[in-house]
């Protein structure tokens, strides 16, 4: 966690220690030519002889210098033309918000798509929370999110840190007036200058809503189709209204529910989650993650269908990790695979296999957690910095979550049968998932070799638009990038 800076008694700013000096700048032409020919004048990226302590001290000095520059810039009057507006002071804040991600291409800004950050930053600029001169780039206000969310994923609580103009007491209402109803800003608190929503977040809590009919035994017609029709000729079947009604009326048995709880409980603790994210950029050195807990609720009936609420708290998560964790347990429950299979996927020497990611529809970010920062923020001067918590807004958040997230998830599933389409896709195209068997044995056919040309693809021309998300899981291992 980055070093905390005392706001009342900042450390004296030292001149940053230069890692190297440009030797050719003042050299004679002959010396410069010789240095260029021998390669001695080539600028290096850093001094490899430095120790870790040296680099930490150098980073701390630069951080203090940057903070001091920010303070001086805020307090120093700017030379301006007659037509320019007076400069308003900015303060570093933690902005708390929530959103329904159905109509968005994820949280992170993308010039070619509609994203949460894109709409939020535009609203901040239009409401006067970001000055006109800083409205051209989020980097100018150092905007940083606590957690990334994928396309279609929701958030009841999300935190964004940035430098914002906060002198207007109605700024939150003005920002919300510029936003669509699917994005709401709950409020903000002042934080220390070194606060970064991503690096100072201790852990994240996610929730996943799951209809229990996905835990039913495999469809015999789908299994027969997969066994008798060549891969390229298969088509995803459409579930008729009568069969879909029977699925909605399914109720999970106590024995199967206990298996689900036991399976999710195995995620607790520290594990190597290489098999629960994308292949590219993931190694055993960066795939260890710690899960604090994983809870499964009692079944609840919503609009005639039975649902489970899955909640997980983890230190951090990799790309698609939660959706793959849920996807594995669904397939294991349907096929009767033993729990020992999960142990085989966690080991350092475990083979790489493709775990299908469950639909994004049911996933939402409950809240990022800042316990470490809050324990120190309590010691700061009152009125200058405050703990980062959603407690003051919890009633409003619960109302928003019910109306714009829970209801949207249920409504979309009832209309589009998203989970049924996902189940059909993994049953009709099971070639990558042969490790899901009652023996818990991982066959050679299920092992993914990074860089190999072997991959399974859907005939996308025959996949309906509603099932496109399910088809993406087939290409995920080699086509996606990590965050």
CSV table of C-alpha atoms in Angstrom, one decimal:
chain,number,residue,atom,x,y,z
A,1,UNK,CA,0.0,0.0,0.0
A,2,UNK,CA,1.4,3.4,-0.9
A,3,UNK,CA,2.9,5.5,1.9
A,4,UNK,CA,0.5,7.7,3.8
A,5,UNK,CA,1.4,11.4,3.9
A,6,UNK,CA,0.6,13.5,7.0
A,7,UNK,CA,-1.4,16.4,5.8
A,8,UNK,CA,-0.6,18.6,8.8
A,9,UNK,CA,3.1,18.2,8.8
A,10,UNK,CA,4.4,17.3,5.3
A,11,UNK,CA,8.0,16.1,5.0
A,12,UNK,CA,10.4,18.6,3.4
A,13,UNK,CA,10.6,18.2,-0.3
A,14,UNK,CA,14.0,17.0,-1.5
A,15,UNK,CA,15.2,17.2,-5.0
A,16,UNK,CA,14.6,13.9,-6.7
A,17,UNK,CA,17.7,11.8,-7.0
A,18,UNK,CA,18.5,11.4,-10.7
A,19,UNK,CA,19.0,7.7,-11.7
A,20,UNK,CA,21.5,8.8,-14.3
A,21,UNK,CA,22.9,11.8,-16.1
A,22,UNK,CA,22.8,12.4,-19.8
A,23,UNK,CA,26.5,12.2,-20.7
A,24,UNK,CA,26.4,13.2,-24.3
A,25,UNK,CA,24.5,16.5,-23.8
A,26,UNK,CA,27.7,18.5,-23.0
A,27,UNK,CA,30.2,16.2,-24.7
A,28,UNK,CA,32.3,17.4,-27.7
A,29,UNK,CA,31.2,16.3,-31.2
A,30,UNK,CA,34.0,13.8,-31.4
A,31,UNK,CA,33.2,12.3,-28.0
A,32,UNK,CA,29.5,12.2,-28.8
A,33,UNK,CA,30.2,10.4,-32.0
A,34,UNK,CA,32.5,7.9,-30.3
A,35,UNK,CA,29.8,7.3,-27.6
A,36,UNK,CA,27.2,6.8,-30.2
A,37,UNK,CA,29.2,4.3,-32.1
A,38,UNK,CA,30.1,2.3,-29.1
A,39,UNK,CA,26.7,2.4,-27.6
A,40,UNK,CA,27.9,4.1,-24.4
A,41,UNK,CA,25.7,7.2,-25.0
A,42,UNK,CA,22.5,5.2,-25.2
A,43,UNK,CA,20.2,6.2,-22.4
A,44,UNK,CA,19.2,3.4,-20.1
A,45,UNK,CA,15.9,2.9,-18.5
A,46,UNK,CA,17.3,2.8,-15.0
A,47,UNK,CA,20.2,1.9,-12.8
A,48,UNK,CA,20.0,-1.9,-12.3
A,49,UNK,CA,22.6,-1.6,-9.5
A,50,UNK,CA,20.1,0.2,-7.2
A,51,UNK,CA,18.7,-1.8,-4.3
A,52,UNK,CA,15.0,-2.1,-3.5
A,53,UNK,CA,15.4,0.3,-0.7
A,54,UNK,CA,17.0,2.9,-3.0
A,55,UNK,CA,14.1,2.6,-5.4
A,56,UNK,CA,11.5,2.9,-2.6
A,57,UNK,CA,13.2,6.0,-1.3
A,58,UNK,CA,13.4,7.5,-4.7
A,59,UNK,CA,9.7,6.9,-5.3
A,60,UNK,CA,8.8,8.4,-1.9
A,61,UNK,CA,10.8,11.5,-2.7
A,62,UNK,CA,9.0,11.9,-6.1
A,63,UNK,CA,5.7,11.3,-4.5
A,64,UNK,CA,6.3,14.0,-1.8
A,65,UNK,CA,7.5,16.4,-4.5
A,66,UNK,CA,4.4,15.8,-6.6
A,67,UNK,CA,2.1,16.4,-3.6
A,68,UNK,CA,3.9,19.6,-2.8
A,69,UNK,CA,3.6,20.7,-6.4
A,70,UNK,CA,-0.1,20.0,-6.3
A,71,UNK,CA,-0.5,22.1,-3.1
A,72,UNK,CA,1.5,25.0,-4.5
A,73,UNK,CA,-0.5,24.9,-7.8
A,74,UNK,CA,-3.7,25.1,-5.9
A,75,UNK,CA,-2.7,28.0,-3.7
A,76,UNK,CA,-0.8,30.0,-6.4
A,77,UNK,CA,-2.9,32.4,-8.4
A,78,UNK,CA,-2.7,31.7,-12.1
A,79,UNK,CA,-1.9,34.3,-14.7
A,80,UNK,CA,-4.9,34.5,-16.9
A,81,UNK,CA,-6.4,36.5,-19.7
A,82,UNK,CA,-9.3,38.9,-19.3
A,83,UNK,CA,-11.7,36.4,-20.8
A,84,UNK,CA,-10.6,33.4,-18.8
A,85,UNK,CA,-12.7,32.1,-15.9
A,86,UNK,CA,-11.2,32.3,-12.3
A,87,UNK,CA,-9.5,29.1,-11.3
A,88,UNK,CA,-11.3,27.0,-8.8
A,89,UNK,CA,-9.3,24.9,-6.3
A,90,UNK,CA,-9.4,21.1,-6.8
A,91,UNK,CA,-9.4,18.6,-4.0
A,92,UNK,CA,-8.6,14.9,-4.1
A,93,UNK,CA,-11.7,12.9,-3.3
A,94,UNK,CA,-13.1,9.4,-3.3
A,95,UNK,CA,-16.3,9.5,-5.4
A,96,UNK,CA,-18.8,6.8,-4.6
A,97,UNK,CA,-21.3,5.6,-7.2
A,98,UNK,CA,-23.4,2.7,-8.4
A,99,UNK,CA,-24.7,1.6,-11.8
A,100,UNK,CA,-26.6,-0.9,-13.9
A,101,UNK,CA,-24.2,-2.1,-16.5
A,102,UNK,CA,-26.6,-3.6,-19.0
A,103,UNK,CA,-26.3,-0.9,-21.6
A,104,UNK,CA,-22.6,-0.3,-21.1
A,105,UNK,CA,-19.4,-1.9,-22.5
A,106,UNK,CA,-17.8,-2.1,-19.1
A,107,UNK,CA,-16.4,0.4,-16.6
A,108,UNK,CA,-13.1,1.4,-18.2
A,109,UNK,CA,-13.2,4.3,-20.7
A,110,UNK,CA,-13.1,3.2,-24.4
A,111,UNK,CA,-13.2,5.8,-27.2
A,112,UNK,CA,-15.2,3.5,-29.4
A,113,UNK,CA,-17.8,2.4,-26.9
A,114,UNK,CA,-20.2,3.6,-24.3
A,115,UNK,CA,-18.7,3.0,-20.8
A,116,UNK,CA,-19.4,4.0,-17.2
A,117,UNK,CA,-16.3,6.1,-16.9
A,118,UNK,CA,-17.0,7.8,-20.2
A,119,UNK,CA,-20.5,8.9,-19.1
A,120,UNK,CA,-19.3,9.8,-15.6
A,121,UNK,CA,-16.4,12.0,-16.7
A,122,UNK,CA,-18.7,13.8,-19.2
A,123,UNK,CA,-21.2,14.5,-16.5
A,124,UNK,CA,-18.5,15.7,-14.1
A,125,UNK,CA,-17.3,18.2,-16.7
A,126,UNK,CA,-20.8,19.4,-17.6
A,127,UNK,CA,-21.7,19.9,-13.9
A,128,UNK,CA,-18.5,21.9,-13.2
A,129,UNK,CA,-16.7,19.3,-11.1
A,130,UNK,CA,-14.0,19.3,-13.7
A,131,UNK,CA,-12.7,22.5,-15.2
A,132,UNK,CA,-12.9,23.1,-18.9
A,133,UNK,CA,-9.1,23.0,-19.3
A,134,UNK,CA,-9.1,19.5,-17.7
A,135,UNK,CA,-12.1,18.2,-19.6
A,136,UNK,CA,-10.0,16.8,-22.5
A,137,UNK,CA,-8.6,13.9,-20.5
A,138,UNK,CA,-9.3,11.9,-17.4
A,139,UNK,CA,-5.5,11.7,-16.7
A,140,UNK,CA,-5.5,15.5,-16.0
A,141,UNK,CA,-7.6,14.9,-12.9
A,142,UNK,CA,-5.9,11.5,-12.1
A,143,UNK,CA,-9.1,9.5,-12.3
A,144,UNK,CA,-8.7,5.9,-11.0
A,145,UNK,CA,-11.3,3.2,-10.3
A,146,UNK,CA,-11.2,0.8,-7.4
A,147,UNK,CA,-12.3,-2.2,-9.5
A,148,UNK,CA,-12.8,-3.0,-13.1
A,149,UNK,CA,-16.1,-4.4,-14.3
A,150,UNK,CA,-16.7,-6.2,-17.6
A,151,UNK,CA,-19.4,-5.6,-20.2
A,152,UNK,CA,-22.9,-6.0,-18.7
A,153,UNK,CA,-21.6,-6.2,-15.1
A,154,UNK,CA,-23.3,-4.0,-12.5
A,155,UNK,CA,-22.1,-2.3,-9.3
A,156,UNK,CA,-24.1,-1.3,-6.2
A,157,UNK,CA,-20.9,0.3,-4.8
A,158,UNK,CA,-17.9,1.5,-6.8
A,159,UNK,CA,-15.2,4.1,-5.8
A,160,UNK,CA,-13.4,6.4,-8.2
A,161,UNK,CA,-10.5,8.7,-7.0
A,162,UNK,CA,-9.8,12.0,-8.7
A,163,UNK,CA,-9.0,15.7,-8.2
A,164,UNK,CA,-12.4,17.5,-8.3
A,165,UNK,CA,-13.8,20.9,-7.8
A,166,UNK,CA,-16.0,20.6,-4.6
A,167,UNK,CA,-16.8,24.1,-3.5
A,168,UNK,CA,-20.4,23.8,-4.8
A,169,UNK,CA,-22.5,22.2,-2.1
A,170,UNK,CA,-24.9,20.9,-4.7
A,171,UNK,CA,-22.3,19.3,-6.9
A,172,UNK,CA,-23.5,15.7,-6.4
A,173,UNK,CA,-27.1,16.7,-7.4
A,174,UNK,CA,-25.7,18.5,-10.4
A,175,UNK,CA,-23.6,15.6,-11.5
A,176,UNK,CA,-26.6,13.2,-11.1
A,177,UNK,CA,-28.7,15.5,-13.2
A,178,UNK,CA,-26.3,15.0,-16.1
A,179,UNK,CA,-26.3,11.2,-15.8
A,180,UNK,CA,-28.8,8.7,-17.0
A,181,UNK,CA,-30.9,6.9,-14.3
A,182,UNK,CA,-28.7,3.8,-14.6
A,183,UNK,CA,-25.7,5.6,-13.0
A,184,UNK,CA,-26.0,7.3,-9.7
A,185,UNK,CA,-23.3,9.2,-7.6
A,186,UNK,CA,-23.9,8.6,-3.9
A,187,UNK,CA,-21.5,11.1,-2.6
A,188,UNK,CA,-17.8,11.8,-2.0
A,189,UNK,CA,-15.3,12.3,0.8
A,190,UNK,CA,-12.0,14.2,1.0
A,191,UNK,CA,-9.0,11.9,1.0
A,192,UNK,CA,-5.2,12.3,1.4
A,193,UNK,CA,-3.2,13.5,-1.6
A,194,UNK,CA,-1.7,10.1,-2.1
A,195,UNK,CA,-5.0,8.3,-2.2
A,196,UNK,CA,-5.5,5.9,-5.1
A,197,UNK,CA,-8.8,4.0,-5.3
A,198,UNK,CA,-7.1,0.9,-7.0
A,199,UNK,CA,-4.0,0.5,-4.9
A,200,UNK,CA,-5.5,1.4,-1.5
A,201,UNK,CA,-8.4,-1.0,-1.9
A,202,UNK,CA,-7.9,-3.9,0.5
A,203,UNK,CA,-10.5,-6.2,-1.0
A,204,UNK,CA,-13.7,-6.3,-3.1
A,205,UNK,CA,-17.1,-7.9,-2.4
A,206,UNK,CA,-19.0,-9.3,-5.4
A,207,UNK,CA,-22.4,-10.9,-5.7
A,208,UNK,CA,-23.7,-13.3,-8.3
A,209,UNK,CA,-27.4,-14.1,-8.8
A,210,UNK,CA,-27.9,-17.6,-10.2
A,211,UNK,CA,-31.2,-19.3,-11.2
A,212,UNK,CA,-31.1,-22.8,-9.8
A,213,UNK,CA,-32.4,-24.5,-13.0
A,214,UNK,CA,-28.9,-24.3,-14.3
A,215,UNK,CA,-28.0,-27.0,-11.7
A,216,UNK,CA,-30.4,-29.6,-13.3
A,217,UNK,CA,-28.9,-32.7,-14.9
A,218,UNK,CA,-27.7,-32.4,-18.5
A,219,UNK,CA,-30.2,-32.5,-21.3
A,220,UNK,CA,-30.3,-35.8,-23.1
A,221,UNK,CA,-31.2,-34.2,-26.4
A,222,UNK,CA,-28.2,-31.9,-26.1
A,223,UNK,CA,-25.9,-34.8,-25.3
A,224,UNK,CA,-27.2,-36.8,-28.2
A,225,UNK,CA,-26.7,-33.8,-30.5
A,226,UNK,CA,-23.1,-33.4,-29.4
A,227,UNK,CA,-22.4,-37.1,-29.9
A,228,UNK,CA,-24.0,-37.5,-33.4
A,229,UNK,CA,-23.5,-34.3,-35.3
A,230,UNK,CA,-20.1,-33.0,-36.5
A,231,UNK,CA,-18.8,-29.9,-34.7
A,232,UNK,CA,-19.1,-27.5,-37.6
A,233,UNK,CA,-22.7,-28.6,-38.3
A,234,UNK,CA,-24.2,-28.2,-34.9
A,235,UNK,CA,-26.7,-25.5,-34.1
A,236,UNK,CA,-27.7,-24.3,-30.7
A,237,UNK,CA,-31.2,-25.6,-29.9
A,238,UNK,CA,-34.1,-23.3,-28.9
A,239,UNK,CA,-35.9,-24.3,-25.7
A,240,UNK,CA,-39.6,-24.3,-26.2
A,241,UNK,CA,-42.0,-22.6,-23.9
A,242,UNK,CA,-43.2,-25.8,-22.2
A,243,UNK,CA,-39.7,-26.9,-21.4
A,244,UNK,CA,-38.7,-23.5,-20.2
A,245,UNK,CA,-41.7,-23.4,-17.9
A,246,UNK,CA,-40.6,-26.7,-16.4
A,247,UNK,CA,-37.1,-25.3,-15.8
A,248,UNK,CA,-38.6,-22.2,-14.0
A,249,UNK,CA,-40.5,-24.5,-11.7
A,250,UNK,CA,-37.3,-26.5,-10.8
A,251,UNK,CA,-36.4,-26.5,-7.1
A,252,UNK,CA,-32.9,-27.5,-6.0
A,253,UNK,CA,-32.7,-30.4,-3.6
A,254,UNK,CA,-31.0,-30.1,-0.1
A,255,UNK,CA,-28.3,-32.5,-1.2
A,256,UNK,CA,-27.4,-30.6,-4.4
A,257,UNK,CA,-27.5,-27.3,-2.5
A,258,UNK,CA,-25.0,-28.7,0.0
A,259,UNK,CA,-22.7,-29.8,-2.8
A,260,UNK,CA,-22.8,-26.3,-4.3
A,261,UNK,CA,-21.9,-24.8,-0.9
A,262,UNK,CA,-19.1,-27.2,-0.4
A,263,UNK,CA,-17.7,-26.5,-3.9
A,264,UNK,CA,-17.7,-22.7,-3.4
A,265,UNK,CA,-16.1,-23.1,0.0
A,266,UNK,CA,-13.1,-24.7,-1.6
A,267,UNK,CA,-12.3,-21.4,-3.2
A,268,UNK,CA,-11.5,-19.9,0.3
A,269,UNK,CA,-7.9,-19.2,1.1
A,270,UNK,CA,-4.9,-18.6,-1.2
A,271,UNK,CA,-4.8,-20.5,-4.5
A,272,UNK,CA,-3.2,-20.3,-7.9
A,273,UNK,CA,-6.1,-19.2,-10.1
A,274,UNK,CA,-4.4,-19.6,-13.5
A,275,UNK,CA,-7.2,-21.7,-14.8
A,276,UNK,CA,-9.8,-19.1,-13.9
A,277,UNK,CA,-8.6,-16.2,-16.2
A,278,UNK,CA,-7.4,-15.8,-19.7
A,279,UNK,CA,-4.2,-17.4,-20.9
A,280,UNK,CA,-2.3,-14.5,-22.3
A,281,UNK,CA,-0.2,-12.6,-19.7
A,282,UNK,CA,-1.0,-15.0,-16.9
A,283,UNK,CA,1.7,-16.9,-15.2
A,284,UNK,CA,2.2,-18.7,-11.8
A,285,UNK,CA,4.0,-15.6,-10.5
A,286,UNK,CA,0.9,-13.3,-10.9
A,287,UNK,CA,-2.1,-15.6,-10.6
A,288,UNK,CA,-2.1,-16.2,-6.8
A,289,UNK,CA,-5.2,-14.7,-5.2
A,290,UNK,CA,-6.7,-14.8,-1.7
A,291,UNK,CA,-10.4,-15.4,-1.1
A,292,UNK,CA,-11.6,-14.3,2.4
A,293,UNK,CA,-15.0,-16.1,2.1
A,294,UNK,CA,-17.6,-17.4,-0.3
A,295,UNK,CA,-21.2,-17.6,0.8
A,296,UNK,CA,-24.3,-19.2,-0.8
A,297,UNK,CA,-27.7,-18.0,0.3
A,298,UNK,CA,-30.8,-20.1,0.9
A,299,UNK,CA,-33.0,-20.4,-2.2
A,300,UNK,CA,-35.4,-17.6,-2.9
A,301,UNK,CA,-38.4,-17.5,-5.2
A,302,UNK,CA,-38.6,-14.5,-7.6
A,303,UNK,CA,-41.4,-14.3,-10.2
A,304,UNK,CA,-41.9,-18.1,-10.0
A,305,UNK,CA,-38.3,-19.0,-10.5
A,306,UNK,CA,-35.8,-20.1,-7.8
A,307,UNK,CA,-32.6,-18.2,-7.4
A,308,UNK,CA,-29.4,-18.3,-5.3
A,309,UNK,CA,-27.3,-15.3,-4.2
A,310,UNK,CA,-23.6,-16.0,-4.2
A,311,UNK,CA,-21.3,-13.6,-2.4
A,312,UNK,CA,-17.5,-13.6,-2.4
A,313,UNK,CA,-14.9,-11.4,-0.8
A,314,UNK,CA,-11.4,-11.5,-2.2
A,315,UNK,CA,-8.3,-9.4,-2.0
A,316,UNK,CA,-8.3,-8.9,-5.8
A,317,UNK,CA,-9.7,-10.7,-8.9
A,318,UNK,CA,-8.3,-11.4,-12.3
A,319,UNK,CA,-10.1,-10.9,-15.6
A,320,UNK,CA,-13.3,-13.1,-15.7
A,321,UNK,CA,-12.2,-14.9,-12.6
A,322,UNK,CA,-15.6,-14.8,-10.7
A,323,UNK,CA,-17.6,-15.8,-13.8
A,324,UNK,CA,-15.3,-18.8,-14.3
A,325,UNK,CA,-15.4,-19.8,-10.7
A,326,UNK,CA,-19.2,-19.9,-11.0
A,327,UNK,CA,-19.1,-21.6,-14.4
A,328,UNK,CA,-17.0,-24.5,-13.0
A,329,UNK,CA,-19.3,-25.2,-10.1
A,330,UNK,CA,-22.4,-25.2,-12.4
A,331,UNK,CA,-20.9,-27.8,-14.7
A,332,UNK,CA,-19.6,-29.9,-11.8
A,333,UNK,CA,-23.0,-29.9,-10.2
A,334,UNK,CA,-24.8,-30.8,-13.4
A,335,UNK,CA,-22.5,-33.7,-14.2
A,336,UNK,CA,-21.8,-35.1,-10.7
A,337,UNK,CA,-18.0,-34.4,-10.9
A,338,UNK,CA,-16.2,-34.9,-7.6
A,339,UNK,CA,-14.8,-32.0,-5.5
A,340,UNK,CA,-11.3,-33.3,-5.9
A,341,UNK,CA,-11.3,-32.0,-9.4
A,342,UNK,CA,-11.0,-28.5,-8.0
A,343,UNK,CA,-7.8,-29.4,-6.2
A,344,UNK,CA,-6.3,-30.6,-9.4
A,345,UNK,CA,-7.0,-27.2,-11.0
A,346,UNK,CA,-5.3,-25.2,-8.2
A,347,UNK,CA,-1.9,-26.8,-8.1
A,348,UNK,CA,1.3,-25.1,-9.5
A,349,UNK,CA,1.8,-28.0,-11.8
A,350,UNK,CA,-1.9,-28.3,-12.8
A,351,UNK,CA,-2.5,-28.4,-16.6
A,352,UNK,CA,-4.1,-25.4,-18.3
A,353,UNK,CA,-7.7,-26.1,-19.1
A,354,UNK,CA,-10.5,-23.9,-20.4
A,355,UNK,CA,-13.2,-23.1,-17.8
A,356,UNK,CA,-16.3,-21.5,-19.3
A,357,UNK,CA,-17.3,-18.1,-17.9
A,358,UNK,CA,-20.8,-17.9,-16.6
A,359,UNK,CA,-23.0,-15.1,-18.0
A,360,UNK,CA,-22.1,-11.5,-17.0
A,361,UNK,CA,-25.8,-10.8,-16.4
A,362,UNK,CA,-25.8,-12.1,-12.8
A,363,UNK,CA,-22.6,-10.4,-11.6
A,364,UNK,CA,-22.4,-7.2,-9.6
A,365,UNK,CA,-19.8,-5.4,-7.6
A,366,UNK,CA,-21.2,-5.1,-4.1
A,367,UNK,CA,-18.5,-2.7,-2.8
A,368,UNK,CA,-14.7,-2.2,-2.6
A,369,UNK,CA,-13.3,-2.2,1.0
A,370,UNK,CA,-10.8,0.3,2.4
A,371,UNK,CA,-10.3,-1.0,6.0
A,372,UNK,CA,-6.6,-0.2,6.0
A,373,UNK,CA,-6.9,3.3,4.7
A,374,UNK,CA,-10.0,4.0,7.0
A,375,UNK,CA,-8.1,3.0,10.1
A,376,UNK,CA,-5.6,5.8,9.4
A,377,UNK,CA,-8.1,8.2,8.0
A,378,UNK,CA,-9.8,8.2,11.4
A,379,UNK,CA,-6.6,9.8,12.8
A,380,UNK,CA,-6.6,12.6,10.3
A,381,UNK,CA,-8.0,16.1,11.1
A,382,UNK,CA,-11.8,16.1,11.1
A,383,UNK,CA,-13.2,17.9,8.1
A,384,UNK,CA,-10.0,17.3,6.0
A,385,UNK,CA,-10.2,13.6,5.3
A,386,UNK,CA,-12.8,11.0,6.1
A,387,UNK,CA,-13.1,7.2,5.9
A,388,UNK,CA,-14.2,5.8,2.6
A,389,UNK,CA,-17.5,3.9,3.4
A,390,UNK,CA,-20.9,3.4,1.8
A,391,UNK,CA,-22.8,3.3,5.2
A,392,UNK,CA,-24.3,6.9,5.0
A,393,UNK,CA,-25.9,6.0,1.6
A,394,UNK,CA,-26.9,2.3,2.3
A,395,UNK,CA,-30.7,2.9,2.2
A,396,UNK,CA,-30.5,4.7,-1.1
A,397,UNK,CA,-28.1,2.1,-2.5
A,398,UNK,CA,-30.5,-0.8,-1.5
A,399,UNK,CA,-33.4,0.9,-3.3
A,400,UNK,CA,-31.3,1.5,-6.4
A,401,UNK,CA,-30.0,-2.1,-6.3
A,402,UNK,CA,-33.5,-3.5,-6.1
A,403,UNK,CA,-34.9,-1.3,-8.9
A,404,UNK,CA,-32.0,-1.0,-11.4
A,405,UNK,CA,-29.9,-4.2,-10.8
A,406,UNK,CA,-31.9,-7.0,-9.3
A,407,UNK,CA,-35.1,-6.3,-11.2
A,408,UNK,CA,-33.1,-5.8,-14.4
A,409,UNK,CA,-31.3,-9.1,-14.0
A,410,UNK,CA,-34.6,-11.0,-13.4
A,411,UNK,CA,-36.4,-9.1,-16.2
A,412,UNK,CA,-33.6,-9.8,-18.7
A,413,UNK,CA,-33.4,-13.5,-17.8
A,414,UNK,CA,-37.2,-14.0,-18.0
A,415,UNK,CA,-37.3,-12.3,-21.4
A,416,UNK,CA,-34.1,-13.7,-23.1
A,417,UNK,CA,-33.4,-17.0,-21.2
A,418,UNK,CA,-29.7,-16.0,-21.0
A,419,UNK,CA,-28.7,-18.8,-18.6
A,420,UNK,CA,-30.5,-21.4,-20.6
A,421,UNK,CA,-28.6,-20.3,-23.7
A,422,UNK,CA,-25.3,-20.6,-21.8
A,423,UNK,CA,-26.1,-24.1,-20.6
A,424,UNK,CA,-27.1,-25.2,-24.1
A,425,UNK,CA,-23.8,-23.8,-25.5
A,426,UNK,CA,-21.5,-25.8,-23.1
A,427,UNK,CA,-23.6,-29.0,-23.6
A,428,UNK,CA,-23.8,-28.8,-27.4
A,429,UNK,CA,-20.1,-27.9,-27.7
A,430,UNK,CA,-18.4,-30.0,-24.9
A,431,UNK,CA,-15.1,-30.7,-26.6
A,432,UNK,CA,-13.2,-28.3,-24.3
A,433,UNK,CA,-14.8,-29.5,-21.1
A,434,UNK,CA,-14.1,-33.2,-21.1
A,435,UNK,CA,-12.5,-32.8,-17.7
A,436,UNK,CA,-16.0,-32.4,-16.3
A,437,UNK,CA,-16.6,-36.1,-15.6
A,438,UNK,CA,-17.7,-38.3,-12.7
A,439,UNK,CA,-14.1,-39.6,-12.2
A,440,UNK,CA,-12.6,-36.1,-11.8
A,441,UNK,CA,-9.8,-37.1,-14.3
A,442,UNK,CA,-8.4,-34.4,-16.6
A,443,UNK,CA,-7.8,-36.1,-20.0
A,444,UNK,CA,-5.3,-35.0,-22.6
A,445,UNK,CA,-8.0,-33.7,-24.9
A,446,UNK,CA,-9.0,-31.0,-22.3
A,447,UNK,CA,-5.5,-29.5,-21.8
A,448,UNK,CA,-4.9,-26.1,-23.5
A,449,UNK,CA,-1.4,-25.5,-24.9
A,450,UNK,CA,-0.7,-21.8,-25.0
A,451,UNK,CA,0.3,-20.7,-28.5
A,452,UNK,CA,-1.1,-23.7,-30.2
A,453,UNK,CA,-3.4,-23.4,-33.2
A,454,UNK,CA,-5.9,-25.8,-31.8
A,455,UNK,CA,-9.0,-24.0,-30.8
A,456,UNK,CA,-12.8,-24.6,-30.9
A,457,UNK,CA,-15.0,-22.1,-32.4
A,458,UNK,CA,-18.8,-21.8,-32.8
A,459,UNK,CA,-20.3,-21.3,-36.2
A,460,UNK,CA,-21.2,-17.8,-35.3
A,461,UNK,CA,-23.5,-17.3,-38.3
A,462,UNK,CA,-25.9,-19.7,-36.7
A,463,UNK,CA,-25.8,-18.3,-33.1
A,464,UNK,CA,-28.7,-16.1,-32.2
A,465,UNK,CA,-27.8,-12.6,-30.8
A,466,UNK,CA,-29.1,-13.6,-27.4
A,467,UNK,CA,-26.6,-16.5,-27.3
A,468,UNK,CA,-23.6,-14.5,-28.5
A,469,UNK,CA,-22.2,-14.0,-25.0
A,470,UNK,CA,-22.3,-17.8,-24.4
A,471,UNK,CA,-20.4,-18.3,-27.6
A,472,UNK,CA,-17.6,-16.0,-26.5
A,473,UNK,CA,-16.5,-18.4,-23.9
A,474,UNK,CA,-15.2,-20.8,-26.6
A,475,UNK,CA,-12.7,-18.2,-27.9
A,476,UNK,CA,-11.8,-16.6,-24.5
A,477,UNK,CA,-8.6,-18.5,-23.7
A,478,UNK,CA,-6.6,-17.2,-26.7
A,479,UNK,CA,-8.4,-14.1,-27.8
A,480,UNK,CA,-8.8,-12.0,-24.7
A,481,UNK,CA,-6.4,-9.8,-22.9
A,482,UNK,CA,-5.9,-9.6,-19.2
A,483,UNK,CA,-6.5,-6.3,-17.3
